PDB file of C-alpha atoms in Angstrom:
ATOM      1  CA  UNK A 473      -3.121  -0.043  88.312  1.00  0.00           C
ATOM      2  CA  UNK A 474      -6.554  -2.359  88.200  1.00  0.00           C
ATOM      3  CA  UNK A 475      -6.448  -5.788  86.194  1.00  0.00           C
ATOM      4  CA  UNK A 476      -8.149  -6.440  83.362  1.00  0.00           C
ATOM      5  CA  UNK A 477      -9.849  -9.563  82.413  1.00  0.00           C
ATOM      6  CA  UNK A 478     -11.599 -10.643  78.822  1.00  0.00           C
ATOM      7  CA  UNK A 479     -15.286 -12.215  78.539  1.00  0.00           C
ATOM      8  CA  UNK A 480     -15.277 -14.255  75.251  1.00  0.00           C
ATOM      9  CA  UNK A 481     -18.857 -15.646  74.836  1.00  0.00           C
ATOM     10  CA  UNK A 482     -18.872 -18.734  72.593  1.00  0.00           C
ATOM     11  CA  UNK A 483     -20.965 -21.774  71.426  1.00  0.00           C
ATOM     12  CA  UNK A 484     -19.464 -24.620  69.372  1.00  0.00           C
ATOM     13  CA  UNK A 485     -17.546 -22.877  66.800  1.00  0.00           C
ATOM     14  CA  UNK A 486     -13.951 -23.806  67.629  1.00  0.00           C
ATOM     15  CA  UNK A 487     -12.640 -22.606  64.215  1.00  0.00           C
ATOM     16  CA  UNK A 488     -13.862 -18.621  64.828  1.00  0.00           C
ATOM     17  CA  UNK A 489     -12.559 -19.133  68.445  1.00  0.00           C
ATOM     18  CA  UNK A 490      -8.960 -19.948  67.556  1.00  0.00           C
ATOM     19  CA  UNK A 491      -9.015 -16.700  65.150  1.00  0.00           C
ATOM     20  CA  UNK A 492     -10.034 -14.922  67.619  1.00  0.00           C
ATOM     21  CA  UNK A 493      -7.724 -16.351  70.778  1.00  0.00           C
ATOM     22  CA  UNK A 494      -4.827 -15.880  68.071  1.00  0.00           C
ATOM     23  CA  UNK A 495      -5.808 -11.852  68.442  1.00  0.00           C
ATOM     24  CA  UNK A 496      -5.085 -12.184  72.302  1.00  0.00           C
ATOM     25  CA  UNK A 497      -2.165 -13.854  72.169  1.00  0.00           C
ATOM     26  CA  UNK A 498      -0.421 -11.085  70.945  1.00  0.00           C
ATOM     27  CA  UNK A 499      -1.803  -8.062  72.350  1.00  0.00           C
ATOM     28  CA  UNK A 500       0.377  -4.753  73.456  1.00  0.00           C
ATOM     29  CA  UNK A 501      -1.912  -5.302  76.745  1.00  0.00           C
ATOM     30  CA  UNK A 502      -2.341  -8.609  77.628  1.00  0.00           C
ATOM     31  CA  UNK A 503      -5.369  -9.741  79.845  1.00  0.00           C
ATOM     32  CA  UNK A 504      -4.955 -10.805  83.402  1.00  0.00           C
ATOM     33  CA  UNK A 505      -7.277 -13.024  82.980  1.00  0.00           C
ATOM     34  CA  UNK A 506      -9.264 -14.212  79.523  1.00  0.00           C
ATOM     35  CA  UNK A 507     -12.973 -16.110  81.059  1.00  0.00           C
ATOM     36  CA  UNK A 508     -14.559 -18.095  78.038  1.00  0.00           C
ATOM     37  CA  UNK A 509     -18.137 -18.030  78.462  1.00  0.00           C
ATOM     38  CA  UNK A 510     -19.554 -21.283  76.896  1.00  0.00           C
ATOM     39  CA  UNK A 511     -23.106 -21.857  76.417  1.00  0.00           C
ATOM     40  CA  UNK A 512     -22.712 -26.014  76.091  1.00  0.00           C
ATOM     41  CA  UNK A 513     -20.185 -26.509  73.341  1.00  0.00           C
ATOM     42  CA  UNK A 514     -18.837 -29.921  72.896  1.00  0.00           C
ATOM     43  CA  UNK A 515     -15.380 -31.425  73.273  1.00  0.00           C
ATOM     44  CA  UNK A 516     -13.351 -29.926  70.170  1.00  0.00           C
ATOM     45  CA  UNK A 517     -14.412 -26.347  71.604  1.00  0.00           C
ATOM     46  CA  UNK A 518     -12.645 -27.994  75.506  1.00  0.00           C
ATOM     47  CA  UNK A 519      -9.846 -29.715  73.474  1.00  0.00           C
ATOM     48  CA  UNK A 520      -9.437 -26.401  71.845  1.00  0.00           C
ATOM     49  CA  UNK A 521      -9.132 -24.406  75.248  1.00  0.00           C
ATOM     50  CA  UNK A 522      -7.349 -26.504  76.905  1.00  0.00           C
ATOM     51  CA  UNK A 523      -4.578 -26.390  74.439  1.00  0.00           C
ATOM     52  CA  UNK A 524      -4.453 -22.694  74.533  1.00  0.00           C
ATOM     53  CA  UNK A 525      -4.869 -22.358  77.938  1.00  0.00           C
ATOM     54  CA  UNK A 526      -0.811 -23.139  78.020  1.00  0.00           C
ATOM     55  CA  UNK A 527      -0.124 -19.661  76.785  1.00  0.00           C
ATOM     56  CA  UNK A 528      -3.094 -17.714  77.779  1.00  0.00           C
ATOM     57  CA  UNK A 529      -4.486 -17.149  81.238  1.00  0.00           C
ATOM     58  CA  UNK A 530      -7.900 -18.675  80.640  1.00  0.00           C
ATOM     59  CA  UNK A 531     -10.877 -20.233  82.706  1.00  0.00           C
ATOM     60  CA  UNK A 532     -12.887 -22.418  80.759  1.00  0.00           C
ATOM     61  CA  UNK A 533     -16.704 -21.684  82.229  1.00  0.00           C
ATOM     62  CA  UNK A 534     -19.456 -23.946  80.898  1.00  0.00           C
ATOM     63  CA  UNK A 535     -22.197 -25.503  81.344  1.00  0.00           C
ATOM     64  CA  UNK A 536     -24.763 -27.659  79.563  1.00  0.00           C
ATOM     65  CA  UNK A 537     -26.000 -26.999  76.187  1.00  0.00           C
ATOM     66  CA  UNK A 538     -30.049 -26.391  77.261  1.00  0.00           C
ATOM     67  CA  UNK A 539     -30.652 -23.939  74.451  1.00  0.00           C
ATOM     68  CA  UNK A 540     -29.390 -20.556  74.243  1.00  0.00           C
ATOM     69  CA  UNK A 541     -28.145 -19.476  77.650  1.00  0.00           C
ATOM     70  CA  UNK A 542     -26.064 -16.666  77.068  1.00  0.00           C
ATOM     71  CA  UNK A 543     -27.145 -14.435  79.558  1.00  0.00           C
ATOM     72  CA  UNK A 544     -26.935 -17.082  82.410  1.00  0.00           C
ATOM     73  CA  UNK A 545     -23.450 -18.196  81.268  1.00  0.00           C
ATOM     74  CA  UNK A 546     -22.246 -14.835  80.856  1.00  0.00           C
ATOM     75  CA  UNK A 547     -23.313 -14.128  84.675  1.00  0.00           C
ATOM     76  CA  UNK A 548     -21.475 -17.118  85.803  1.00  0.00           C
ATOM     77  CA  UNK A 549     -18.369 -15.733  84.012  1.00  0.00           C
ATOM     78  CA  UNK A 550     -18.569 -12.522  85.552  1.00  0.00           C
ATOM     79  CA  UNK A 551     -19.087 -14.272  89.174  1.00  0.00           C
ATOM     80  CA  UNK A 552     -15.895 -16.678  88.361  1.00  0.00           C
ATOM     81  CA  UNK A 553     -13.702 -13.200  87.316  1.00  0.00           C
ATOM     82  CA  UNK A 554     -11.475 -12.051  89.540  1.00  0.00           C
ATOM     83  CA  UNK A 555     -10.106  -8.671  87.997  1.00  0.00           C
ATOM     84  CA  UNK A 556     -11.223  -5.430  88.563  1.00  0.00           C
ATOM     85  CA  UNK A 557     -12.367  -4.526  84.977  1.00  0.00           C
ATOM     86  CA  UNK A 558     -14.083  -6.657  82.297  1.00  0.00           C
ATOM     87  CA  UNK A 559     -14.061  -6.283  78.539  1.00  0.00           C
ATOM     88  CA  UNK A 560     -16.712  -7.987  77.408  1.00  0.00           C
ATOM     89  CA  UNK A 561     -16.713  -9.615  73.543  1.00  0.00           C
ATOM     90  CA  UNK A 562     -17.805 -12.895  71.369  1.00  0.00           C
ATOM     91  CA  UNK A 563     -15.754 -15.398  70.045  1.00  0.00           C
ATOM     92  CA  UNK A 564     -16.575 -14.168  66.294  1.00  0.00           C
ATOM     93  CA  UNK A 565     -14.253 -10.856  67.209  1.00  0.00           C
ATOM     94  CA  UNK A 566     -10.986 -10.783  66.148  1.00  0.00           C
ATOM     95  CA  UNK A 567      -8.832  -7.831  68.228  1.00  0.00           C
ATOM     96  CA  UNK A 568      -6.551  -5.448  66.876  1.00  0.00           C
ATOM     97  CA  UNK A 569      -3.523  -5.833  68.956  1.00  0.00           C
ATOM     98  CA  UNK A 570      -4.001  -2.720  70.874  1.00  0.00           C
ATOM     99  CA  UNK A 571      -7.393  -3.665  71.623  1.00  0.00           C
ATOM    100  CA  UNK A 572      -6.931  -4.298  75.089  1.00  0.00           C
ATOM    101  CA  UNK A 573      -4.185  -0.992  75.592  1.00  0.00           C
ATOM    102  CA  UNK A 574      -7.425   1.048  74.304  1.00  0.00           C
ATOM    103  CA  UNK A 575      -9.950  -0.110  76.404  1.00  0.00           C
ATOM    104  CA  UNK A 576      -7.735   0.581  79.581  1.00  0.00           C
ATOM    105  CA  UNK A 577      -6.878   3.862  78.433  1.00  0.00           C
ATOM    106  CA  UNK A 578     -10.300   4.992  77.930  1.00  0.00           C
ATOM    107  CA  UNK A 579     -11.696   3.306  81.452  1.00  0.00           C
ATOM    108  CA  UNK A 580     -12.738   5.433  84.000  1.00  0.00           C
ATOM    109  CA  UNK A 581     -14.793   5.413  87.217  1.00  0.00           C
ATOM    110  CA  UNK A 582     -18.614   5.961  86.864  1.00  0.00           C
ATOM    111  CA  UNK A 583     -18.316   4.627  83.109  1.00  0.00           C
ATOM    112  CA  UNK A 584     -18.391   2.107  80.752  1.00  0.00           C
ATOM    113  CA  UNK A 585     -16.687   1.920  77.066  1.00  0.00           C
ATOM    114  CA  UNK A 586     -18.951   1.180  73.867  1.00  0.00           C
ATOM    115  CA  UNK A 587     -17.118   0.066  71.078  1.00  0.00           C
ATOM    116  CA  UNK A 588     -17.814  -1.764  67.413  1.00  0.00           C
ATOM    117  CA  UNK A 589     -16.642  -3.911  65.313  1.00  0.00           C
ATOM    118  CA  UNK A 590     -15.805  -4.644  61.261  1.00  0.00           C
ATOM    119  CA  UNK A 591     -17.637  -6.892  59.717  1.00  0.00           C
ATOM    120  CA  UNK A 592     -16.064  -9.332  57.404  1.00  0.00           C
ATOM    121  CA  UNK A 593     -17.584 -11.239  54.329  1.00  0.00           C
ATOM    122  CA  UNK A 594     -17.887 -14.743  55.004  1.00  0.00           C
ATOM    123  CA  UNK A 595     -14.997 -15.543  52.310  1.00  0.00           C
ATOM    124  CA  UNK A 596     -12.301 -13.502  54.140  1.00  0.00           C
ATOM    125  CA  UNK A 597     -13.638 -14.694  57.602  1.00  0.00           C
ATOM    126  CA  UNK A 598     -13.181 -18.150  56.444  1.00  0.00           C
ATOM    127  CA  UNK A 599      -9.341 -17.887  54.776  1.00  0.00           C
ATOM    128  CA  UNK A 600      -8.069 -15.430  57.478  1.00  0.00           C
ATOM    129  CA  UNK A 601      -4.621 -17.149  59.163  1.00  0.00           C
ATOM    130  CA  UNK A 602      -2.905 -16.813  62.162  1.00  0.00           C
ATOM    131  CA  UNK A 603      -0.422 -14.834  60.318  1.00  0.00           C
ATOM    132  CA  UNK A 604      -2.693 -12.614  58.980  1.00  0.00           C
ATOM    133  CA  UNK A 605      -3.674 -11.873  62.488  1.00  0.00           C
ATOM    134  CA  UNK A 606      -0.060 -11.972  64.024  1.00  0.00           C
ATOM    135  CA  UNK A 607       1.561  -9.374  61.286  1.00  0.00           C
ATOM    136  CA  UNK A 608      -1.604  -7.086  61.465  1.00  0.00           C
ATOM    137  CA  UNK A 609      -2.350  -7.207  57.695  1.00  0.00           C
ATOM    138  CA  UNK A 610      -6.357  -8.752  58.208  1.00  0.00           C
ATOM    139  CA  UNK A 611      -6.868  -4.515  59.703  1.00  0.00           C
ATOM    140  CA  UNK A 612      -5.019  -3.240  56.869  1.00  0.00           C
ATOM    141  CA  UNK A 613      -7.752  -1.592  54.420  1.00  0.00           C
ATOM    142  CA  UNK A 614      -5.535  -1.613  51.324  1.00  0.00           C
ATOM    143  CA  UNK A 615      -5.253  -5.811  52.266  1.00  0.00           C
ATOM    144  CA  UNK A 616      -8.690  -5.890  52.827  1.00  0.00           C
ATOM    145  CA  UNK A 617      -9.976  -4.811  49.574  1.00  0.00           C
ATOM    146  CA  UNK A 618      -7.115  -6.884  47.624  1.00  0.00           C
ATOM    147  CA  UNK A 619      -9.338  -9.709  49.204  1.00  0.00           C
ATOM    148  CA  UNK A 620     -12.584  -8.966  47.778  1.00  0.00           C
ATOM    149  CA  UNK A 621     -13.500  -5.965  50.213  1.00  0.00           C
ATOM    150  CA  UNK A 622     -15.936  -3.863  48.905  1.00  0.00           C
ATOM    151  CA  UNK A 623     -16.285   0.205  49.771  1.00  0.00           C
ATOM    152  CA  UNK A 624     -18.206   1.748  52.509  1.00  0.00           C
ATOM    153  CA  UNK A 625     -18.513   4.360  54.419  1.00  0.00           C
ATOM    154  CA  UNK A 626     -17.721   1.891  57.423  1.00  0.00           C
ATOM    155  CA  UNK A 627     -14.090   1.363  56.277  1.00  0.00           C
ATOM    156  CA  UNK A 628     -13.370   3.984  57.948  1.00  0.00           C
ATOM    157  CA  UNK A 629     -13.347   2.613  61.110  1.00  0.00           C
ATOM    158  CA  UNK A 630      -9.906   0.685  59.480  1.00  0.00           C
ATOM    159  CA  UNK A 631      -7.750   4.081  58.866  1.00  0.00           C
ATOM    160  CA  UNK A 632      -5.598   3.441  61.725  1.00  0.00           C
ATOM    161  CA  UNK A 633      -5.028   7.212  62.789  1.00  0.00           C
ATOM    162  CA  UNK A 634      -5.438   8.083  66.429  1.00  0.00           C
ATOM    163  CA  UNK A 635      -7.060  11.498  65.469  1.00  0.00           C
ATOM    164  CA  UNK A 636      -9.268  10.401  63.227  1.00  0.00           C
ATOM    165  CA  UNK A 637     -10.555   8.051  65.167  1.00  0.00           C
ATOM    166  CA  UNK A 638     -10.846   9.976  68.275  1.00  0.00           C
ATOM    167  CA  UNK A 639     -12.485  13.026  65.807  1.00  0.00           C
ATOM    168  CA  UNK A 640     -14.961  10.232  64.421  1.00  0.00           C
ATOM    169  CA  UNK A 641     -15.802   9.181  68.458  1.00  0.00           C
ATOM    170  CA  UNK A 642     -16.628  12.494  69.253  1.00  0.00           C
ATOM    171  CA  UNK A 643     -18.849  13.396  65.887  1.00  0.00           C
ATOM    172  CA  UNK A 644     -20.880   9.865  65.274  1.00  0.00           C
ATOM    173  CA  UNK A 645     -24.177   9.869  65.539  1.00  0.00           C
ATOM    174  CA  UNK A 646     -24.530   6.216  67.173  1.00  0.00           C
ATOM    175  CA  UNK A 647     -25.018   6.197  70.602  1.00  0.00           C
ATOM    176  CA  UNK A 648     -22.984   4.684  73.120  1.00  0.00           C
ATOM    177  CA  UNK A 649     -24.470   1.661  74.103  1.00  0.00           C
ATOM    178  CA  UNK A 650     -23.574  -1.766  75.658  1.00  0.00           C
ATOM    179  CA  UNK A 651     -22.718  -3.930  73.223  1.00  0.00           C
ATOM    180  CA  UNK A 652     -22.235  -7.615  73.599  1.00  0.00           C
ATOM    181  CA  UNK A 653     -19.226  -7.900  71.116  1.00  0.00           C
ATOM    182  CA  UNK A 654     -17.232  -4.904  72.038  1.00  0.00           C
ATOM    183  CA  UNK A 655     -17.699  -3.094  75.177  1.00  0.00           C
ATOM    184  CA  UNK A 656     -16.136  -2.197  78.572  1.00  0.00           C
ATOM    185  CA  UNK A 657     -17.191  -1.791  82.988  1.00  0.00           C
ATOM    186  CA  UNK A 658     -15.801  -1.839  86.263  1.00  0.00           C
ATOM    187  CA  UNK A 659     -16.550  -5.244  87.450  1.00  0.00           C
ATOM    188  CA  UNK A 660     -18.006  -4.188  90.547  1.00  0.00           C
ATOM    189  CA  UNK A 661     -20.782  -1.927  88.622  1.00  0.00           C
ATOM    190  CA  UNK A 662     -21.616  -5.647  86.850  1.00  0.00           C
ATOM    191  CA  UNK A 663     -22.246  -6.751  90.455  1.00  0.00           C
ATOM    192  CA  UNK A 664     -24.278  -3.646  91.674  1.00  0.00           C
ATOM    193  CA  UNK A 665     -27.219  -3.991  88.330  1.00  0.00           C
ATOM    194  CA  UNK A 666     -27.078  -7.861  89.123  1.00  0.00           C
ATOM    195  CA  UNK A 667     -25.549  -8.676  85.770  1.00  0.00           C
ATOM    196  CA  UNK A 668     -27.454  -9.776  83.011  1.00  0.00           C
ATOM    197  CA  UNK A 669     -30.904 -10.596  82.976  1.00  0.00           C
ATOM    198  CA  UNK A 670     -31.305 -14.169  82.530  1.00  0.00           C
ATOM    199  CA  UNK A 671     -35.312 -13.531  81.347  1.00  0.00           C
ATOM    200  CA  UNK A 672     -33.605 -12.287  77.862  1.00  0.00           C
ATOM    201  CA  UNK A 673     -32.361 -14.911  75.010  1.00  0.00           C
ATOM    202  CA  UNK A 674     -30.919 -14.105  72.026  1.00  0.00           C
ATOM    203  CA  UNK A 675     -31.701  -9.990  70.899  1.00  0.00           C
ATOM    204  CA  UNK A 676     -30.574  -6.739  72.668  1.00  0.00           C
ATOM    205  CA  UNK A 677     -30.039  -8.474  76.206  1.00  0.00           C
ATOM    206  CA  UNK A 678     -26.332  -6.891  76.233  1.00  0.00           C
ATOM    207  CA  UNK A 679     -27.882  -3.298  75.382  1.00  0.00           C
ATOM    208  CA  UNK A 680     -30.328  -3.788  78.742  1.00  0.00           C
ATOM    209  CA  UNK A 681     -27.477  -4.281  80.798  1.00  0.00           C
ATOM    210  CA  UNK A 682     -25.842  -0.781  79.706  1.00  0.00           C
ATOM    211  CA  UNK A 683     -29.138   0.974  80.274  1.00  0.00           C
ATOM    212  CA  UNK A 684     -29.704  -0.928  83.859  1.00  0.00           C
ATOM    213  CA  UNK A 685     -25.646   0.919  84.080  1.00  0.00           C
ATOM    214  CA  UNK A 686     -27.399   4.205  82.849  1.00  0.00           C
ATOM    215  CA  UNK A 687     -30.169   3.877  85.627  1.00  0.00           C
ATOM    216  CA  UNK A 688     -27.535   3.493  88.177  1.00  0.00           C
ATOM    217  CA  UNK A 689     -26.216   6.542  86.886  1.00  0.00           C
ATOM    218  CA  UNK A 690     -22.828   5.199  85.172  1.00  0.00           C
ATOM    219  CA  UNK A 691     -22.178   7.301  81.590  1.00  0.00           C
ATOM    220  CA  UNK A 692     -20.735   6.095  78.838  1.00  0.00           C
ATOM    221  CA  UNK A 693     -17.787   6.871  75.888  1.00  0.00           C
ATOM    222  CA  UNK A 694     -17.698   6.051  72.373  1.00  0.00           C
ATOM    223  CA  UNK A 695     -14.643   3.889  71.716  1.00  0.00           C
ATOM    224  CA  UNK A 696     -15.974   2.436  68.399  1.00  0.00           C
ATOM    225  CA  UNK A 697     -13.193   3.994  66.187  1.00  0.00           C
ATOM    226  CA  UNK A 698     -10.118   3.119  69.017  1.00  0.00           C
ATOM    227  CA  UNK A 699     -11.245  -0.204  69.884  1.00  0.00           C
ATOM    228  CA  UNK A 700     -11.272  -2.712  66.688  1.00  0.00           C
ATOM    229  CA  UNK A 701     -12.436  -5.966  66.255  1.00  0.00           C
ATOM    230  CA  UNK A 702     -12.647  -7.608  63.263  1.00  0.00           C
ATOM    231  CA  UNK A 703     -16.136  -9.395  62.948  1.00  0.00           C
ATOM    232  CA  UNK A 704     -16.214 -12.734  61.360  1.00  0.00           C
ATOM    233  CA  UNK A 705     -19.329 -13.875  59.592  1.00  0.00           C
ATOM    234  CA  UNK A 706     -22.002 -16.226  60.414  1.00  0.00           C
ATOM    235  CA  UNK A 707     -25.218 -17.108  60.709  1.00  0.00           C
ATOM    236  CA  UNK A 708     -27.749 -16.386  63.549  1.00  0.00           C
ATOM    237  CA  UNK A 709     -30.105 -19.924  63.864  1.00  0.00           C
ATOM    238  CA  UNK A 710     -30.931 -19.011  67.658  1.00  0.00           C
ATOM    239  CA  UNK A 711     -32.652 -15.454  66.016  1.00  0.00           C
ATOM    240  CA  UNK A 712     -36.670 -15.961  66.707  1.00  0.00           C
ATOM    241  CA  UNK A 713     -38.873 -12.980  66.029  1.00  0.00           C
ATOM    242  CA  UNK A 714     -40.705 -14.185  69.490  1.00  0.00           C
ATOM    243  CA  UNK A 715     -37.029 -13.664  71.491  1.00  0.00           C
ATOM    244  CA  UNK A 716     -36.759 -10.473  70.122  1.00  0.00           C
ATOM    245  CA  UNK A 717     -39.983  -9.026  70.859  1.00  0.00           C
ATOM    246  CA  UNK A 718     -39.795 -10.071  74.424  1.00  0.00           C
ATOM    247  CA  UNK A 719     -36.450  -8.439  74.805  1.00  0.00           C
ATOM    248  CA  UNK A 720     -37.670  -5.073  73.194  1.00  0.00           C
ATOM    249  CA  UNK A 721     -40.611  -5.112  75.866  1.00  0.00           C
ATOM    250  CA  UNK A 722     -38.172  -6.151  79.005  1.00  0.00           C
ATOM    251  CA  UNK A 723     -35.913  -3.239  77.634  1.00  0.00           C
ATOM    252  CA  UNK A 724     -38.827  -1.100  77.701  1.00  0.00           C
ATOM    253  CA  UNK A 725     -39.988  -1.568  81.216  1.00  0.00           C
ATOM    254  CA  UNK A 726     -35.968  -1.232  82.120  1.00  0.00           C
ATOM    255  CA  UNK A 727     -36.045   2.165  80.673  1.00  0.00           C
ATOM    256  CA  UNK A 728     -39.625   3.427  81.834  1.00  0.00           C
ATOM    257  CA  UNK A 729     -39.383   1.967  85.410  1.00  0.00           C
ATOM    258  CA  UNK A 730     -35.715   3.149  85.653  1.00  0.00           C
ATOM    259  CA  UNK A 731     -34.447  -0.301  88.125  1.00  0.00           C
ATOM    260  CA  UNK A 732     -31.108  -1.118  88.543  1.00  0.00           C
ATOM    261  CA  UNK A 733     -30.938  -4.407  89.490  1.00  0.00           C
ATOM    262  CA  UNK A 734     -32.474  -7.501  87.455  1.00  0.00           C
ATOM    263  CA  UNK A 735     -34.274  -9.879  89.900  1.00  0.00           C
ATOM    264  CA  UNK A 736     -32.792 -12.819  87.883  1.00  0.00           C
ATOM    265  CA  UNK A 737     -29.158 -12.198  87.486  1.00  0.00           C
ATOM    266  CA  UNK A 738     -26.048 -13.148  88.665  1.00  0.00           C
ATOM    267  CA  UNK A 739     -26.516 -13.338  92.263  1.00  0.00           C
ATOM    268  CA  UNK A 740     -27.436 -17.177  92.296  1.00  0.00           C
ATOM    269  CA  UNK A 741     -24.066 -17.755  91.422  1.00  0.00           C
TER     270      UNK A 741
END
């Protein structure tokens, strides 16, 4: 059987980190290892770590807050992992508790996993407790909308049957793509494309690493029904119209030139 480790992105928000560590402490799967990528967050995000580090099986991976970094801090996470396959998320993602379970039963050589998430309203985000995390209610729909949850089409993704959500992977019409918050390789595959390119700030740079995967000829599944995370709300300072259109034109040149490996990645590290 291959270990399993956890990527948790984060950047001075201790309050949506503990939410979301409190979903990992009481998974049906636990991680072999849980690597919290940290883009220069200050000491109540370390004080924070450190004190769950006593009952989770973390390395604390930083560096120093130069601006948004994610990519760079990200590929120093995945050089400090040592197990076999990494789930990669943010620390805004709250995980159902068979998060983890679902990710390893979908993971197969010569693929990666795409999954989703369930975005919250900033009120529920912000009164969610541990033990609305620890009994399961904060996935429960008919919870949910006694909080102020209003109807969509993307509730769905809360019904909680296996059938429906495997029916619902297999008739979407989003694609499977790498995404940042919710997604799934082999660890060695990361190596092989170079990890992520460290050219790319804030705006699609997790979707260039899955097609980099595609060029190398990996394939992907849709997970986004199986694998839940429960998305907290915030806001997005680091978003610049400039970031994003650089990304969309490095993304381009990934897909039209077809390379593999980013020439400013992870091997430095």
């Amino acid at each position: 059987m291959f270990t399993v480790g956890v990527i948790i992105s984060t950047y001075n928000n201790p309050r949506w980190l503990e939410k979301t560590l409190w979903g990992y402490m009481h998974q049906f799967r636990m991680a072999d290892e849980i690597l919290i990528a940290d883009d220069g967050s200050g000491e109540e995000t370390r004080a924070l770590i450190e004190r769950y580090s006593k009952h989770l099986p973390i390395k604390h991976i930083w560096h120093e807050d130069n601006g948004f970094q994610k990519s760079a801090i990200l590929n120093k996470a995945i050089a400090a992992a040592t197990a076999d396959y990494l789930i990669t998320t943010d620390h805004d993602c709250i995980p159902r508790q068979d998060f983890i379970e679902t990710h390893v039963r979908y993971a197969e050589k010569g693929y990666l996993l795409s999954g989703g998430y369930f975005k919250l309203p900033m009120n529920i985000s912000l009164d969610l407790t541990e033990d609305d995390v620890v009994s399961q209610r904060a996935f429960s729909l008919k919870w949910l909308r006694k909080h102020g949850l209003k109807c969509s089409f993307k509730n769905t993704k809360l019904f909680g049957k296996d059938w429906f959500a495997r029916l619902m992977n297999t008739i979407t019409t989003t694609k499977a793509t790498y995404n940042g918050c919710n997604a799934s390789a082999w660890r060695e595959d990361m190596l092989a494309i170079n990890g992520y390119n460290e050219d790319m700030h804030y705006g699609g740079q997790d979707r260039e690493v899955g097609e980099r995967l595609f060029n190398m000829g990996i394939k992907s599944k849709q997970i986004r029904y199986s694998a839940i995370v429960l998305h907290l709300d915030h806001k997005r300072p680091y978003k610049t119209k400039e970031s994003i259109e650089k990304n969309k034109a490095i993304r381009r040149e990934t897909r039209r030139s077809g390379i593999v490996k980013t020439p400013n990645g992870i091997v430095k590290f």
